[in-house]
mmCIF file of C-alpha atoms in Angstrom:
data_model
loop_
_atom_site.group_PDB
_atom_site.id
_atom_site.type_symbol
_atom_site.label_atom_id
_atom_site.label_comp_id
_atom_site.label_asym_id
_atom_site.label_seq_id
_atom_site.Cartn_x
_atom_site.Cartn_y
_atom_site.Cartn_z
ATOM 1 C CA MET A 1 21.175 22.819 -26.377
ATOM 2 C CA ARG A 2 21.360 19.970 -23.892
ATOM 3 C CA ILE A 3 19.319 16.813 -24.463
ATOM 4 C CA ALA A 4 18.628 14.187 -21.766
ATOM 5 C CA ILE A 5 17.788 10.556 -22.654
ATOM 6 C CA PRO A 6 17.256 7.584 -20.290
ATOM 7 C CA ALA A 7 19.843 4.881 -21.105
ATOM 8 C CA ASN A 8 20.352 1.183 -20.384
ATOM 9 C CA GLU A 9 24.018 1.203 -21.433
ATOM 10 C CA LYS A 10 26.699 3.881 -21.679
ATOM 11 C CA ASN A 11 26.576 3.665 -25.466
ATOM 12 C CA MET A 12 24.816 6.111 -27.771
ATOM 13 C CA GLU A 13 24.297 3.355 -30.361
ATOM 14 C CA ASP A 14 22.100 1.509 -27.859
ATOM 15 C CA LEU A 15 18.317 1.852 -27.697
ATOM 16 C CA VAL A 16 16.603 4.292 -25.338
ATOM 17 C CA CYS A 17 15.754 2.759 -21.926
ATOM 18 C CA PRO A 18 11.995 2.032 -21.709
ATOM 19 C CA SER A 19 11.848 3.427 -18.151
ATOM 20 C CA PHE A 20 12.477 7.050 -17.257
ATOM 21 C CA GLY A 21 12.614 7.031 -13.443
ATOM 22 C CA ARG A 22 14.447 3.729 -13.116
ATOM 23 C CA ALA A 23 16.778 3.956 -16.118
ATOM 24 C CA PRO A 24 20.338 2.998 -15.028
ATOM 25 C CA TYR A 25 21.885 6.057 -16.747
ATOM 26 C CA PHE A 26 21.044 9.332 -18.371
ATOM 27 C CA LEU A 27 22.746 10.516 -21.527
ATOM 28 C CA ILE A 28 23.242 14.282 -21.491
ATOM 29 C CA TYR A 29 24.072 15.314 -25.035
ATOM 30 C CA ASP A 30 25.262 18.768 -25.982
ATOM 31 C CA THR A 31 24.227 19.647 -29.537
ATOM 32 C CA GLN A 32 26.801 22.464 -29.803
ATOM 33 C CA SER A 33 29.814 20.296 -29.053
ATOM 34 C CA SER A 34 28.154 17.080 -30.355
ATOM 35 C CA GLU A 35 29.353 15.362 -27.206
ATOM 36 C CA GLY A 36 27.489 13.183 -24.779
ATOM 37 C CA VAL A 37 28.174 12.163 -21.181
ATOM 38 C CA PHE A 38 26.489 9.373 -19.266
ATOM 39 C CA LEU A 39 25.406 10.028 -15.690
ATOM 40 C CA GLU A 40 24.449 7.343 -13.254
ATOM 41 C CA ASN A 41 20.762 7.627 -12.306
ATOM 42 C CA THR A 42 20.894 7.510 -8.515
ATOM 43 C CA ALA A 43 17.073 7.523 -8.453
ATOM 44 C CA ALA A 44 16.908 4.032 -9.980
ATOM 45 C CA SER A 45 17.168 2.269 -6.622
ATOM 46 C CA SER A 46 14.695 4.530 -4.783
ATOM 47 C CA GLN A 47 11.950 2.891 -2.722
ATOM 48 C CA GLY A 48 9.460 5.297 -4.218
ATOM 49 C CA GLY A 49 9.257 8.573 -6.085
ATOM 50 C CA ALA A 50 12.035 7.512 -8.502
ATOM 51 C CA GLY A 51 10.539 9.618 -11.280
ATOM 52 C CA ILE A 52 10.681 12.772 -9.168
ATOM 53 C CA LYS A 53 14.308 12.209 -8.249
ATOM 54 C CA ALA A 54 15.249 11.278 -11.823
ATOM 55 C CA ALA A 55 13.564 14.458 -13.056
ATOM 56 C CA GLN A 56 15.598 16.357 -10.458
ATOM 57 C CA ILE A 57 18.801 14.947 -11.977
ATOM 58 C CA VAL A 58 17.700 16.029 -15.454
ATOM 59 C CA VAL A 59 16.844 19.522 -14.153
ATOM 60 C CA ASP A 60 20.102 19.840 -12.192
ATOM 61 C CA ASN A 61 22.075 18.943 -15.304
ATOM 62 C CA LYS A 62 20.439 21.850 -17.099
ATOM 63 C CA ALA A 63 18.803 19.852 -19.870
ATOM 64 C CA ASP A 64 16.636 21.837 -22.278
ATOM 65 C CA VAL A 65 15.010 18.784 -23.823
ATOM 66 C CA LEU A 66 14.098 15.295 -22.598
ATOM 67 C CA ILE A 67 13.636 12.474 -25.107
ATOM 68 C CA THR A 68 11.924 9.484 -23.498
ATOM 69 C CA PRO A 69 9.428 6.766 -24.445
ATOM 70 C CA ARG A 70 7.309 7.553 -21.391
ATOM 71 C CA CYS A 71 7.230 9.698 -18.288
ATOM 72 C CA GLY A 72 5.097 9.689 -15.134
ATOM 73 C CA THR A 73 2.839 12.543 -14.091
ATOM 74 C CA GLN A 74 4.903 13.527 -11.039
ATOM 75 C CA ALA A 75 8.207 13.525 -12.928
ATOM 76 C CA ALA A 76 6.446 15.613 -15.580
ATOM 77 C CA GLU A 77 5.500 18.172 -12.916
ATOM 78 C CA VAL A 78 9.176 18.702 -12.113
ATOM 79 C CA ILE A 79 10.258 18.652 -15.770
ATOM 80 C CA ASN A 80 7.513 21.059 -16.849
ATOM 81 C CA ALA A 81 8.134 23.425 -13.939
ATOM 82 C CA ALA A 82 11.738 23.707 -15.117
ATOM 83 C CA GLY A 83 10.556 24.494 -18.648
ATOM 84 C CA ILE A 84 12.133 21.369 -20.162
ATOM 85 C CA LYS A 85 10.410 20.171 -23.331
ATOM 86 C CA VAL A 86 9.591 16.461 -23.560
ATOM 87 C CA TYR A 87 9.653 14.489 -26.822
ATOM 88 C CA LYS A 88 8.641 10.901 -27.441
ATOM 89 C CA SER A 89 11.553 8.703 -28.471
ATOM 90 C CA GLN A 90 11.364 6.363 -31.449
ATOM 91 C CA ASN A 91 12.454 2.736 -31.351
ATOM 92 C CA ILE A 92 15.911 3.578 -32.733
ATOM 93 C CA SER A 93 19.276 4.214 -31.072
ATOM 94 C CA MET A 94 19.850 7.190 -28.802
ATOM 95 C CA ILE A 95 22.076 8.947 -31.318
ATOM 96 C CA ASP A 96 19.491 8.378 -34.081
ATOM 97 C CA ASN A 97 16.813 9.834 -31.783
ATOM 98 C CA ILE A 98 18.990 12.916 -31.357
ATOM 99 C CA LYS A 99 19.395 13.194 -35.145
ATOM 100 C CA ALA A 100 15.632 12.763 -35.571
ATOM 101 C CA PHE A 101 15.029 15.471 -32.980
ATOM 102 C CA GLU A 102 17.406 17.849 -34.788
ATOM 103 C CA LYS A 103 15.445 17.259 -37.993
ATOM 104 C CA ASN A 104 12.211 18.031 -36.136
ATOM 105 C CA GLU A 105 11.026 14.456 -36.599
ATOM 106 C CA LEU A 106 10.109 13.704 -32.976
ATOM 107 C CA ALA A 107 6.627 14.418 -31.623
ATOM 108 C CA ALA A 108 6.041 16.033 -28.248
ATOM 109 C CA LEU A 109 5.203 13.492 -25.510
ATOM 110 C CA GLU A 110 1.632 14.216 -24.552
ATOM 111 C CA ASN A 111 0.507 11.235 -22.502
ATOM 112 C CA PHE A 112 1.944 11.108 -19.012
ATOM 113 C CA HIS A 113 1.110 7.973 -17.040
ATOM 114 C CA ALA A 114 0.235 7.609 -13.365
ATOM 115 C CA GLY A 115 2.968 5.814 -11.426
ATOM 116 C CA PHE A 116 3.436 2.059 -11.877
ATOM 117 C CA HIS A 117 4.347 1.601 -8.193
ATOM 118 C CA GLY A 118 5.611 -1.909 -8.737
ATOM 119 C CA HIS A 119 2.673 -3.001 -10.859
ATOM 120 C CA GLY A 120 4.329 -3.068 -14.260
ATOM 121 C CA GLY A 121 2.409 -1.475 -17.096
ATOM 122 C CA ASN A 122 3.209 -0.426 -20.636
ATOM 123 C CA MET B 1 -7.567 -9.427 23.469
ATOM 124 C CA ARG B 2 -7.120 -8.731 19.776
ATOM 125 C CA ILE B 3 -7.676 -11.352 17.091
ATOM 126 C CA ALA B 4 -6.632 -10.348 13.566
ATOM 127 C CA VAL B 5 -8.201 -12.057 10.558
ATOM 128 C CA LEU B 6 -6.124 -11.906 7.391
ATOM 129 C CA SER B 7 -5.548 -13.518 4.003
ATOM 130 C CA GLY B 8 -3.170 -13.184 1.085
ATOM 131 C CA LYS B 9 -5.895 -12.192 -1.355
ATOM 132 C CA GLY B 10 -9.335 -10.608 -1.348
ATOM 133 C CA GLY B 11 -12.529 -12.634 -1.320
ATOM 134 C CA THR B 12 -11.326 -15.554 0.808
ATOM 135 C CA GLY B 13 -13.728 -14.833 3.680
ATOM 136 C CA LYS B 14 -11.969 -12.489 6.122
ATOM 137 C CA THR B 15 -15.116 -10.463 6.655
ATOM 138 C CA LEU B 16 -17.291 -13.588 6.899
ATOM 139 C CA VAL B 17 -15.023 -15.008 9.604
ATOM 140 C CA SER B 18 -14.482 -11.803 11.589
ATOM 141 C CA VAL B 19 -18.116 -10.608 11.463
ATOM 142 C CA ASN B 20 -19.424 -13.987 12.601
ATOM 143 C CA LEU B 21 -16.799 -14.436 15.312
ATOM 144 C CA ALA B 22 -17.620 -10.969 16.657
ATOM 145 C CA THR B 23 -21.341 -11.797 16.619
ATOM 146 C CA ILE B 24 -21.016 -15.165 18.326
ATOM 147 C CA ALA B 25 -18.630 -13.717 20.940
ATOM 148 C CA ASN B 26 -21.227 -11.301 22.416
ATOM 149 C CA SER B 27 -20.143 -7.925 23.723
ATOM 150 C CA SER B 28 -17.200 -7.718 21.347
ATOM 151 C CA THR B 29 -15.540 -5.178 19.097
ATOM 152 C CA TYR B 30 -15.239 -5.430 15.331
ATOM 153 C CA ILE B 31 -12.662 -3.251 13.542
ATOM 154 C CA ASP B 32 -12.736 -3.010 9.764
ATOM 155 C CA CYS B 33 -9.185 -2.195 8.681
ATOM 156 C CA ASP B 34 -9.899 -2.857 5.000
ATOM 157 C CA VAL B 35 -10.041 0.903 4.579
ATOM 158 C CA GLU B 36 -10.040 0.885 0.771
ATOM 159 C CA GLU B 37 -13.354 -0.921 0.677
ATOM 160 C CA PRO B 38 -14.698 -1.690 4.152
ATOM 161 C CA ASN B 39 -17.715 -3.978 4.044
ATOM 162 C CA GLY B 40 -18.269 -5.255 7.610
ATOM 163 C CA HIS B 41 -20.723 -2.390 8.172
ATOM 164 C CA LEU B 42 -22.999 -3.900 5.512
ATOM 165 C CA PHE B 43 -23.649 -6.806 7.895
ATOM 166 C CA PHE B 44 -23.781 -4.888 11.182
ATOM 167 C CA LYS B 45 -25.582 -1.790 9.877
ATOM 168 C CA PRO B 46 -24.275 0.095 12.929
ATOM 169 C CA LYS B 47 -26.293 2.879 14.614
ATOM 170 C CA GLU B 48 -25.293 6.025 16.553
ATOM 171 C CA ILE B 49 -22.280 6.511 14.321
ATOM 172 C CA GLU B 50 -19.614 8.906 15.506
ATOM 173 C CA LYS B 51 -17.270 10.149 12.749
ATOM 174 C CA LYS B 52 -13.717 11.414 13.179
ATOM 175 C CA ASN B 53 -11.478 12.779 10.455
ATOM 176 C CA VAL B 54 -8.007 11.327 10.004
ATOM 177 C CA SER B 55 -5.288 13.659 8.827
ATOM 178 C CA VAL B 56 -1.584 13.430 8.104
ATOM 179 C CA LYS B 57 1.153 16.089 8.341
ATOM 180 C CA ILE B 58 2.459 17.575 5.106
ATOM 181 C CA PRO B 59 5.439 19.986 4.952
ATOM 182 C CA VAL B 60 4.917 23.617 4.013
ATOM 183 C CA ILE B 61 7.959 25.580 2.830
ATOM 184 C CA ASP B 62 8.509 29.232 3.715
ATOM 185 C CA ASP B 63 10.335 30.428 0.583
ATOM 186 C CA ASP B 64 11.637 33.541 2.363
ATOM 187 C CA LYS B 65 13.355 31.514 5.072
ATOM 188 C CA CYS B 66 14.613 28.790 2.693
ATOM 189 C CA ILE B 67 18.348 29.131 1.923
ATOM 190 C CA LYS B 68 18.193 26.555 -0.934
ATOM 191 C CA CYS B 69 20.624 24.185 0.783
ATOM 192 C CA ARG B 70 18.579 21.175 -0.408
ATOM 193 C CA LYS B 71 19.217 19.238 2.795
ATOM 194 C CA CYS B 72 15.523 18.374 3.018
ATOM 195 C CA ILE B 73 15.517 17.026 -0.540
ATOM 196 C CA ASP B 74 18.568 14.841 0.041
ATOM 197 C CA PHE B 75 17.067 13.601 3.298
ATOM 198 C CA CYS B 76 13.677 12.508 1.941
ATOM 199 C CA LYS B 77 13.888 8.743 1.265
ATOM 200 C CA PHE B 78 10.559 8.831 -0.548
ATOM 201 C CA ASN B 79 11.596 11.633 -2.937
ATOM 202 C CA ALA B 80 8.569 13.693 -1.956
ATOM 203 C CA LEU B 81 10.543 16.930 -2.379
ATOM 204 C CA ALA B 82 12.149 18.415 -5.476
ATOM 205 C CA PHE B 83 14.071 21.613 -6.142
ATOM 206 C CA VAL B 84 12.964 23.392 -9.257
ATOM 207 C CA ASN B 85 12.728 27.054 -10.285
ATOM 208 C CA ASN B 86 14.813 27.896 -7.242
ATOM 209 C CA LYS B 87 12.091 26.596 -4.916
ATOM 210 C CA VAL B 88 11.341 23.440 -2.952
ATOM 211 C CA LYS B 89 8.309 21.640 -4.376
ATOM 212 C CA VAL B 90 6.292 19.244 -2.200
ATOM 213 C CA PHE B 91 4.615 16.113 -3.623
ATOM 214 C CA GLU B 92 1.877 15.557 -1.072
ATOM 215 C CA ASP B 93 0.850 12.087 -2.246
ATOM 216 C CA ILE B 94 4.406 10.773 -2.002
ATOM 217 C CA CYS B 95 5.050 12.244 1.479
ATOM 218 C CA HIS B 96 4.952 9.672 4.306
ATOM 219 C CA SER B 97 4.579 12.378 6.998
ATOM 220 C CA CYS B 98 7.786 11.397 8.806
ATOM 221 C CA GLY B 99 8.586 15.012 9.734
ATOM 222 C CA GLY B 100 12.280 14.546 8.908
ATOM 223 C CA CYS B 101 12.524 17.497 6.513
ATOM 224 C CA GLN B 102 11.258 19.812 9.224
ATOM 225 C CA LEU B 103 13.874 18.536 11.689
ATOM 226 C CA ILE B 104 16.757 18.767 9.241
ATOM 227 C CA CYS B 105 16.027 22.287 7.916
ATOM 228 C CA PRO B 106 18.773 24.594 9.290
ATOM 229 C CA THR B 107 16.641 27.749 9.017
ATOM 230 C CA LYS B 108 13.325 26.332 10.258
ATOM 231 C CA ALA B 109 11.729 27.159 6.930
ATOM 232 C CA ILE B 110 9.536 24.069 7.087
ATOM 233 C CA THR B 111 6.303 23.837 9.060
ATOM 234 C CA GLU B 112 3.520 21.301 8.736
ATOM 235 C CA LYS B 113 -0.117 21.433 7.753
ATOM 236 C CA ASP B 114 -2.833 18.830 8.241
ATOM 237 C CA LYS B 115 -4.181 17.015 5.238
ATOM 238 C CA ILE B 116 -7.340 14.934 5.663
ATOM 239 C CA VAL B 117 -6.992 11.447 4.138
ATOM 240 C CA GLY B 118 -10.138 9.753 5.424
ATOM 241 C CA GLU B 119 -12.213 9.066 8.510
ATOM 242 C CA VAL B 120 -13.038 6.507 11.162
ATOM 243 C CA GLN B 121 -16.634 5.709 12.059
ATOM 244 C CA ILE B 122 -17.554 4.220 15.403
ATOM 245 C CA GLY B 123 -21.039 2.807 15.814
ATOM 246 C CA LYS B 124 -22.996 0.122 17.623
ATOM 247 C CA PHE B 125 -24.908 -2.988 16.630
ATOM 248 C CA LYS B 126 -26.563 -4.602 19.662
ATOM 249 C CA ASP B 127 -23.627 -5.076 22.059
ATOM 250 C CA ILE B 128 -20.958 -5.001 19.351
ATOM 251 C CA ASP B 129 -18.830 -1.891 18.859
ATOM 252 C CA VAL B 130 -18.297 -1.477 15.138
ATOM 253 C CA TYR B 131 -15.239 0.478 13.967
ATOM 254 C CA THR B 132 -14.915 1.284 10.278
ATOM 255 C CA GLY B 133 -11.976 2.982 8.548
ATOM 256 C CA LEU B 134 -12.559 4.847 5.278
ATOM 257 C CA LEU B 135 -9.729 6.027 3.075
ATOM 258 C CA ASP B 136 -10.656 8.935 0.795
ATOM 259 C CA THR B 137 -10.661 8.002 -2.903
ATOM 260 C CA GLY B 138 -7.348 8.794 -4.571
ATOM 261 C CA LYS B 139 -5.282 8.838 -1.378
ATOM 262 C CA ALA B 140 -2.192 6.657 -1.505
ATOM 263 C CA SER B 141 -1.943 4.886 1.849
ATOM 264 C CA GLY B 142 -4.442 3.535 4.361
ATOM 265 C CA SER B 143 -1.864 3.222 7.151
ATOM 266 C CA PRO B 144 -2.806 6.483 8.966
ATOM 267 C CA ILE B 145 -6.473 5.404 9.062
ATOM 268 C CA ILE B 146 -5.585 1.965 10.465
ATOM 269 C CA LYS B 147 -3.320 3.565 13.085
ATOM 270 C CA LYS B 148 -6.176 5.840 14.135
ATOM 271 C CA LEU B 149 -8.677 2.929 14.245
ATOM 272 C CA LEU B 150 -6.418 0.916 16.542
ATOM 273 C CA GLU B 151 -5.538 3.957 18.673
ATOM 274 C CA GLU B 152 -9.227 4.750 19.198
ATOM 275 C CA ASN B 153 -9.660 1.216 20.436
ATOM 276 C CA ILE B 154 -6.574 1.048 22.669
ATOM 277 C CA ASN B 155 -8.341 1.110 26.030
ATOM 278 C CA ASN B 156 -10.923 -1.396 24.976
ATOM 279 C CA ASP B 157 -10.786 -4.606 27.004
ATOM 280 C CA LYS B 158 -13.490 -6.360 25.006
ATOM 281 C CA LEU B 159 -12.668 -9.271 22.754
ATOM 282 C CA THR B 160 -11.698 -7.518 19.522
ATOM 283 C CA PHE B 161 -11.713 -8.825 15.963
ATOM 284 C CA ILE B 162 -9.616 -7.019 13.372
ATOM 285 C CA ASP B 163 -10.778 -7.507 9.781
ATOM 286 C CA CYS B 164 -7.533 -6.862 7.869
ATOM 287 C CA PRO B 165 -6.996 -5.609 4.327
ATOM 288 C CA PRO B 166 -6.017 -8.334 1.820
ATOM 289 C CA GLY B 167 -2.379 -9.074 1.030
ATOM 290 C CA SER B 168 0.746 -8.789 3.139
ATOM 291 C CA ALA B 169 1.877 -5.177 2.614
ATOM 292 C CA CYS B 170 2.368 -2.257 5.048
ATOM 293 C CA ILE B 171 -1.339 -1.805 5.760
ATOM 294 C CA VAL B 172 -1.626 -5.446 6.848
ATOM 295 C CA MET B 173 1.463 -5.148 9.057
ATOM 296 C CA GLU B 174 -0.094 -2.067 10.641
ATOM 297 C CA SER B 175 -3.310 -4.038 11.277
ATOM 298 C CA ILE B 176 -1.699 -7.083 12.937
ATOM 299 C CA LYS B 177 1.077 -5.249 14.811
ATOM 300 C CA ASP B 178 -0.642 -5.400 18.199
ATOM 301 C CA ALA B 179 -2.726 -8.542 17.635
ATOM 302 C CA ASP B 180 -2.545 -11.359 20.175
ATOM 303 C CA TYR B 181 -3.506 -13.995 17.631
ATOM 304 C CA CYS B 182 -3.871 -14.193 13.854
ATOM 305 C CA VAL B 183 -6.466 -16.181 11.939
ATOM 306 C CA LEU B 184 -5.415 -16.887 8.328
ATOM 307 C CA VAL B 185 -8.312 -17.594 5.986
ATOM 308 C CA ALA B 186 -7.475 -19.688 2.910
ATOM 309 C CA GLU B 187 -9.194 -20.955 -0.226
ATOM 310 C CA PRO B 188 -8.883 -24.499 -1.629
ATOM 311 C CA SER B 189 -6.874 -23.685 -4.768
ATOM 312 C CA ILE B 190 -3.231 -23.500 -5.848
ATOM 313 C CA PHE B 191 -3.550 -19.709 -6.008
ATOM 314 C CA GLY B 192 -5.155 -19.795 -2.543
ATOM 315 C CA ALA B 193 -2.231 -21.804 -1.173
ATOM 316 C CA HIS B 194 0.243 -19.361 -2.726
ATOM 317 C CA ASN B 195 -1.515 -16.449 -1.019
ATOM 318 C CA LEU B 196 -1.689 -18.371 2.242
ATOM 319 C CA LYS B 197 2.085 -18.787 2.070
ATOM 320 C CA MET B 198 2.496 -14.989 1.824
ATOM 321 C CA VAL B 199 0.538 -14.275 5.009
ATOM 322 C CA TYR B 200 2.079 -17.318 6.716
ATOM 323 C CA GLU B 201 5.519 -15.769 6.115
ATOM 324 C CA LEU B 202 4.262 -12.425 7.419
ATOM 325 C CA VAL B 203 2.827 -13.712 10.713
ATOM 326 C CA THR B 204 5.937 -15.858 11.207
ATOM 327 C CA LEU B 205 8.116 -12.783 10.695
ATOM 328 C CA PHE B 206 6.028 -10.911 13.280
ATOM 329 C CA GLU B 207 6.244 -13.927 15.620
ATOM 330 C CA LYS B 208 2.470 -14.016 16.038
ATOM 331 C CA PRO B 209 0.636 -17.145 17.173
ATOM 332 C CA PHE B 210 -1.744 -18.156 14.410
ATOM 333 C CA GLY B 211 -4.022 -20.801 12.954
ATOM 334 C CA VAL B 212 -5.645 -21.386 9.580
ATOM 335 C CA VAL B 213 -9.341 -21.464 8.701
ATOM 336 C CA LEU B 214 -10.000 -23.340 5.457
ATOM 337 C CA ASN B 215 -12.934 -21.686 3.703
ATOM 338 C CA LYS B 216 -15.032 -22.844 0.715
ATOM 339 C CA VAL B 217 -14.015 -26.428 1.448
ATOM 340 C CA VAL B 218 -15.047 -28.931 -1.218
ATOM 341 C CA GLU B 219 -14.376 -32.661 -1.560
ATOM 342 C CA GLY B 220 -11.056 -33.615 -3.058
ATOM 343 C CA GLU B 221 -7.590 -32.191 -2.696
ATOM 344 C CA ASN B 222 -7.169 -28.821 -0.981
ATOM 345 C CA PRO B 223 -3.778 -27.234 -1.816
ATOM 346 C CA SER B 224 -4.093 -24.908 1.195
ATOM 347 C CA GLU B 225 -4.662 -27.891 3.481
ATOM 348 C CA VAL B 226 -1.655 -29.654 1.948
ATOM 349 C CA PHE B 227 0.421 -26.520 2.600
ATOM 350 C CA CYS B 228 -0.693 -26.517 6.262
ATOM 351 C CA ILE B 229 0.144 -30.194 6.737
ATOM 352 C CA GLU B 230 3.544 -29.855 5.046
ATOM 353 C CA ASN B 231 4.457 -26.866 7.204
ATOM 354 C CA ASN B 232 2.970 -28.200 10.407
ATOM 355 C CA ILE B 233 0.431 -25.367 10.616
ATOM 356 C CA LYS B 234 -2.581 -25.797 12.836
ATOM 357 C CA ILE B 235 -5.947 -25.860 11.039
ATOM 358 C CA ILE B 236 -8.423 -24.365 13.516
ATOM 359 C CA GLY B 237 -11.590 -24.576 11.427
ATOM 360 C CA LYS B 238 -13.220 -25.500 8.162
ATOM 361 C CA ILE B 239 -16.143 -23.775 6.447
ATOM 362 C CA PRO B 240 -17.879 -25.665 3.630
ATOM 363 C CA PHE B 241 -18.465 -24.358 0.109
ATOM 364 C CA ASP B 242 -22.199 -24.025 0.539
ATOM 365 C CA LYS B 243 -24.860 -22.285 -1.539
ATOM 366 C CA LYS B 244 -27.002 -21.677 1.551
ATOM 367 C CA LEU B 245 -24.146 -19.827 3.247
ATOM 368 C CA GLY B 246 -23.442 -17.863 0.072
ATOM 369 C CA THR B 247 -27.072 -16.797 -0.212
ATOM 370 C CA ILE B 248 -27.340 -15.664 3.412
ATOM 371 C CA ASN B 249 -24.026 -13.819 3.186
ATOM 372 C CA SER B 250 -24.799 -12.085 -0.095
ATOM 373 C CA ASN B 251 -28.032 -10.782 1.405
ATOM 374 C CA ALA B 252 -25.859 -9.034 4.031
ATOM 375 C CA LEU B 253 -27.202 -11.237 6.836
ATOM 376 C CA ILE B 254 -25.033 -12.592 9.621
ATOM 377 C CA VAL B 255 -25.032 -16.344 9.165
ATOM 378 C CA VAL B 256 -24.651 -17.300 12.855
ATOM 379 C CA ASP B 257 -27.912 -15.426 13.526
ATOM 380 C CA GLU B 258 -29.695 -17.241 10.683
ATOM 381 C CA ASP B 259 -28.538 -20.815 10.769
ATOM 382 C CA GLU B 260 -27.914 -23.280 13.595
ATOM 383 C CA GLN B 261 -25.241 -25.267 11.701
ATOM 384 C CA TYR B 262 -23.093 -22.148 11.249
ATOM 385 C CA SER B 263 -23.763 -20.932 14.748
ATOM 386 C CA GLN B 264 -22.154 -24.215 15.857
ATOM 387 C CA ILE B 265 -19.203 -23.940 13.438
ATOM 388 C CA PHE B 266 -18.323 -20.407 14.589
ATOM 389 C CA SER B 267 -18.872 -21.178 18.314
ATOM 390 C CA THR B 268 -16.424 -24.053 18.030
ATOM 391 C CA LEU B 269 -13.983 -21.882 16.071
ATOM 392 C CA LEU B 270 -14.136 -19.151 18.698
ATOM 393 C CA GLU B 271 -13.550 -21.670 21.504
ATOM 394 C CA THR B 272 -10.575 -23.096 19.628
ATOM 395 C CA ILE B 273 -9.088 -19.612 19.116
ATOM 396 C CA LEU B 274 -9.546 -18.652 22.783
ATOM 397 C CA LYS B 275 -7.896 -21.919 23.887
ATOM 398 C CA GLU B 276 -5.009 -21.317 21.493
ATOM 399 C CA VAL B 277 -4.473 -17.791 22.810
ATOM 400 C CA GLU B 278 -4.639 -19.010 26.403
ATOM 401 C CA HIS B 279 -2.090 -21.701 25.580
ATOM 402 C CA GLU B 280 0.203 -19.108 23.960
ATOM 403 C CA THR B 281 -0.093 -16.866 26.997
ATOM 404 C CA ILE B 282 0.923 -19.714 29.299
ATOM 405 C CA ILE B 283 3.929 -20.869 27.284
ATOM 406 C CA ASN B 284 5.136 -17.303 26.802
ATOM 407 C CA SER B 285 4.832 -16.266 30.442
#
């Protein structure tokens, strides 16, 4: 199984990035090999629609699961259409989130927000 | 001649200034480009309204012709297209209707459909033509409506007043693009001066001749006035902070029709603006 997580740094001990669409990197972690690779998120510098493009990257890298603190409605459309399951990350490191997911301790992300479009938000 | 009235924030008096200038000018045109919440019509209560829909072009993908090359997706700067489940997916609200995806598609699998985003209303109040743009609720951008409003008015040789949306974003740029002169309305506060600076930078960038109207003027220091003096900006008028004016205005009456003092203030303002434009025309010719 392949797990995608938005990342600030290329370090699995680091916390999950609070933004999905504009995260600098994505961790793609393979649970079979217990190995992770960090991809640059080319959507981060988009003028608009970053979430859609970021979701495209996650889909193209054949993730089965996305662990993220939040996700916009349009990104969710792409993610859901590809059948990727979305879980809400906890405020712990990326690798600990993966462990928590493997122990079934993460809840499904149910609230998808409308875009921030430069207006901040939580 | 087109005079645009703008400000960095809402509630400074753009509509007050443009409605009253249009009224005092006689035989003029008023265009409400604040398409998210147009309110000039509340004062003019225009009659004989003609309505026209405004639509934008949205791509439609023919899945049989699509060869999944993803060129359209890579091309779209706004990320309005995604490729999922072996199909191109269109995000209509993100699309800016540039038509690029259609041009770039090697198999002509992309056509366009019209999507209605709002309407323009053209009516009359006495000898004033009143144009109002209305963006449908939930639609992302007012730019297509503003374009249509100004297009409808292109052959109009009457003195035209453009009531702009607040701020200094794309919709404001669209509204002032073809203006001959810009009137910046500013409030007497630090926040007001900050917002004045935003529109000042915008009209400077667009190389538009402009002047500032100080609204809600009270005794004491006016940060917007200080900003004008420091930057050598011409102040073309002052409107007092006045309960009488507020009462007339909040009853949706046009103050120059109700009160001699304000009829004078706006006549003088209009004369000043026309002189300024004339001056600009001479030095630029």
